[in-house]
PDB file of C-alpha atoms in Angstrom:
ATOM      1  CA  MET U   1       0.000   0.000   0.000  1.00 45.00           C
ATOM      2  CA  VAL U   2       1.357   3.419  -1.007  1.00 52.00           C
ATOM      3  CA  SER U   3       1.104   6.137   1.597  1.00 62.00           C
ATOM      4  CA  PHE U   4      -0.773   9.318   0.768  1.00 58.00           C
ATOM      5  CA  LYS U   5       2.354  11.458   1.202  1.00 65.00           C
ATOM      6  CA  LYS U   6       4.349   9.381  -1.304  1.00 71.00           C
ATOM      7  CA  ASP U   7       1.424   9.345  -3.740  1.00 79.00           C
ATOM      8  CA  LYS U   8       1.108  13.134  -3.488  1.00 79.00           C
ATOM      9  CA  CYS U   9       4.846  13.595  -4.144  1.00 83.00           C
ATOM     10  CA  TYR U  10       4.615  11.277  -7.138  1.00 84.00           C
ATOM     11  CA  ARG U  11       1.707  13.280  -8.561  1.00 81.00           C
ATOM     12  CA  ILE U  12       3.496  16.604  -8.087  1.00 83.00           C
ATOM     13  CA  ILE U  13       6.736  15.388  -9.697  1.00 86.00           C
ATOM     14  CA  SER U  14       4.906  13.633 -12.521  1.00 86.00           C
ATOM     15  CA  THR U  15       2.903  16.779 -13.225  1.00 86.00           C
ATOM     16  CA  PHE U  16       6.110  18.814 -13.358  1.00 88.00           C
ATOM     17  CA  PHE U  17       7.541  16.527 -16.052  1.00 90.00           C
ATOM     18  CA  VAL U  18       4.434  17.140 -18.159  1.00 89.00           C
ATOM     19  CA  VAL U  19       4.134  20.874 -17.518  1.00 90.00           C
ATOM     20  CA  ALA U  20       7.802  21.863 -17.998  1.00 89.00           C
ATOM     21  CA  PRO U  21       8.238  20.669 -21.602  1.00 90.00           C
ATOM     22  CA  THR U  22       4.729  21.779 -22.550  1.00 90.00           C
ATOM     23  CA  THR U  23       5.298  25.331 -21.349  1.00 90.00           C
ATOM     24  CA  PHE U  24       8.715  25.361 -23.046  1.00 90.00           C
ATOM     25  CA  VAL U  25       7.197  24.428 -26.413  1.00 90.00           C
ATOM     26  CA  MET U  26       4.370  26.934 -25.981  1.00 89.00           C
ATOM     27  CA  SER U  27       6.888  29.667 -25.107  1.00 87.00           C
ATOM     28  CA  ILE U  28       8.822  28.951 -28.299  1.00 86.00           C
ATOM     29  CA  ILE U  29       5.652  29.029 -30.387  1.00 86.00           C
ATOM     30  CA  SER U  30       4.496  32.232 -28.703  1.00 84.00           C
ATOM     31  CA  ILE U  31       7.779  34.049 -29.280  1.00 82.00           C
ATOM     32  CA  VAL U  32       8.134  32.943 -32.904  1.00 80.00           C
ATOM     33  CA  THR U  33       4.548  33.780 -33.871  1.00 82.00           C
ATOM     34  CA  ASP U  34       4.377  37.011 -31.884  1.00 78.00           C
ATOM     35  CA  GLY U  35       7.417  38.894 -33.039  1.00 71.00           C
ATOM     36  CA  GLY U  36       9.462  36.546 -35.119  1.00 70.00           C
ATOM     37  CA  LEU U  37      13.059  35.786 -34.375  1.00 70.00           C
ATOM     38  CA  SER U  38      14.849  38.559 -32.513  1.00 72.00           C
ATOM     39  CA  GLU U  39      18.418  39.208 -31.414  1.00 80.00           C
ATOM     40  CA  ASN U  40      17.609  38.277 -27.822  1.00 81.00           C
ATOM     41  CA  LEU U  41      15.706  35.076 -28.625  1.00 81.00           C
ATOM     42  CA  ILE U  42      17.208  33.005 -25.800  1.00 84.00           C
ATOM     43  CA  GLY U  43      16.598  35.720 -23.186  1.00 86.00           C
ATOM     44  CA  ASP U  44      12.992  36.181 -24.330  1.00 84.00           C
ATOM     45  CA  LEU U  45      12.445  32.429 -24.315  1.00 85.00           C
ATOM     46  CA  ILE U  46      13.779  31.970 -20.784  1.00 88.00           C
ATOM     47  CA  LYS U  47      11.791  34.949 -19.484  1.00 87.00           C
ATOM     48  CA  SER U  48       8.589  33.686 -21.107  1.00 86.00           C
ATOM     49  CA  TRP U  49       9.144  30.129 -19.890  1.00 88.00           C
ATOM     50  CA  PHE U  50       9.904  31.058 -16.282  1.00 89.00           C
ATOM     51  CA  PHE U  51       6.868  33.338 -16.205  1.00 89.00           C
ATOM     52  CA  SER U  52       4.468  30.735 -17.569  1.00 89.00           C
ATOM     53  CA  LEU U  53       5.807  27.650 -15.759  1.00 90.00           C
ATOM     54  CA  PRO U  54       4.501  28.387 -12.225  1.00 90.00           C
ATOM     55  CA  ILE U  55       1.150  29.634 -13.524  1.00 91.00           C
ATOM     56  CA  VAL U  56       0.486  26.554 -15.628  1.00 90.00           C
ATOM     57  CA  TYR U  57       1.833  24.233 -12.930  1.00 89.00           C
ATOM     58  CA  ALA U  58      -0.555  25.633 -10.316  1.00 90.00           C
ATOM     59  CA  CYS U  59      -3.485  25.493 -12.724  1.00 89.00           C
ATOM     60  CA  VAL U  60      -2.803  21.874 -13.637  1.00 90.00           C
ATOM     61  CA  LEU U  61      -2.495  20.807  -9.990  1.00 87.00           C
ATOM     62  CA  LEU U  62      -5.778  22.528  -9.178  1.00 89.00           C
ATOM     63  CA  LEU U  63      -7.738  21.436 -12.244  1.00 89.00           C
ATOM     64  CA  LEU U  64      -6.525  17.847 -12.667  1.00 86.00           C
ATOM     65  CA  PRO U  65      -8.648  16.376  -9.835  1.00 85.00           C
ATOM     66  CA  LEU U  66     -11.706  18.193 -11.184  1.00 87.00           C
ATOM     67  CA  ALA U  67     -11.022  16.897 -14.694  1.00 85.00           C
ATOM     68  CA  ASN U  68     -10.682  13.344 -13.327  1.00 82.00           C
ATOM     69  CA  LYS U  69     -14.024  13.619 -11.523  1.00 85.00           C
ATOM     70  CA  ILE U  70     -15.809  14.973 -14.590  1.00 85.00           C
ATOM     71  CA  THR U  71     -14.275  12.283 -16.796  1.00 83.00           C
ATOM     72  CA  GLY U  72     -15.299   9.635 -14.286  1.00 82.00           C
ATOM     73  CA  LYS U  73     -18.889  10.887 -14.320  1.00 84.00           C
ATOM     74  CA  ILE U  74     -18.972  11.007 -18.101  1.00 84.00           C
ATOM     75  CA  LEU U  75     -17.626   7.482 -18.391  1.00 83.00           C
ATOM     76  CA  ASP U  76     -19.736   6.390 -15.410  1.00 77.00           C
ATOM     77  CA  ARG U  77     -16.765   5.130 -13.438  1.00 64.00           C
ATOM     78  CA  LYS U  78     -15.662   5.767  -9.922  1.00 60.00           C
ATOM     79  CA  VAL U  79     -12.390   7.711  -9.671  1.00 56.00           C
ATOM     80  CA  HIS U  80     -10.144   7.104  -6.656  1.00 59.00           C
ATOM     81  CA  LEU U  81      -8.044  10.131  -5.718  1.00 57.00           C
TER      82      LEU U  81
END
């Protein structure tokens, strides 16, 4: 049996490994489509990524349990959180 504390740590770390690359790709797409390639591309990318990473991470941690419950109701299954 896995303890709740270990399960919570697993969920937080697993979520980070999904959110970090996703926000990185979205930052690249945002910079390229917004202003094209600039002289300070790397600086703009890092600034955009570090700004969006905590926002998206918090949103995913808050919304994931709700999404699981809604999906469980739609598929008529019981979700164990």
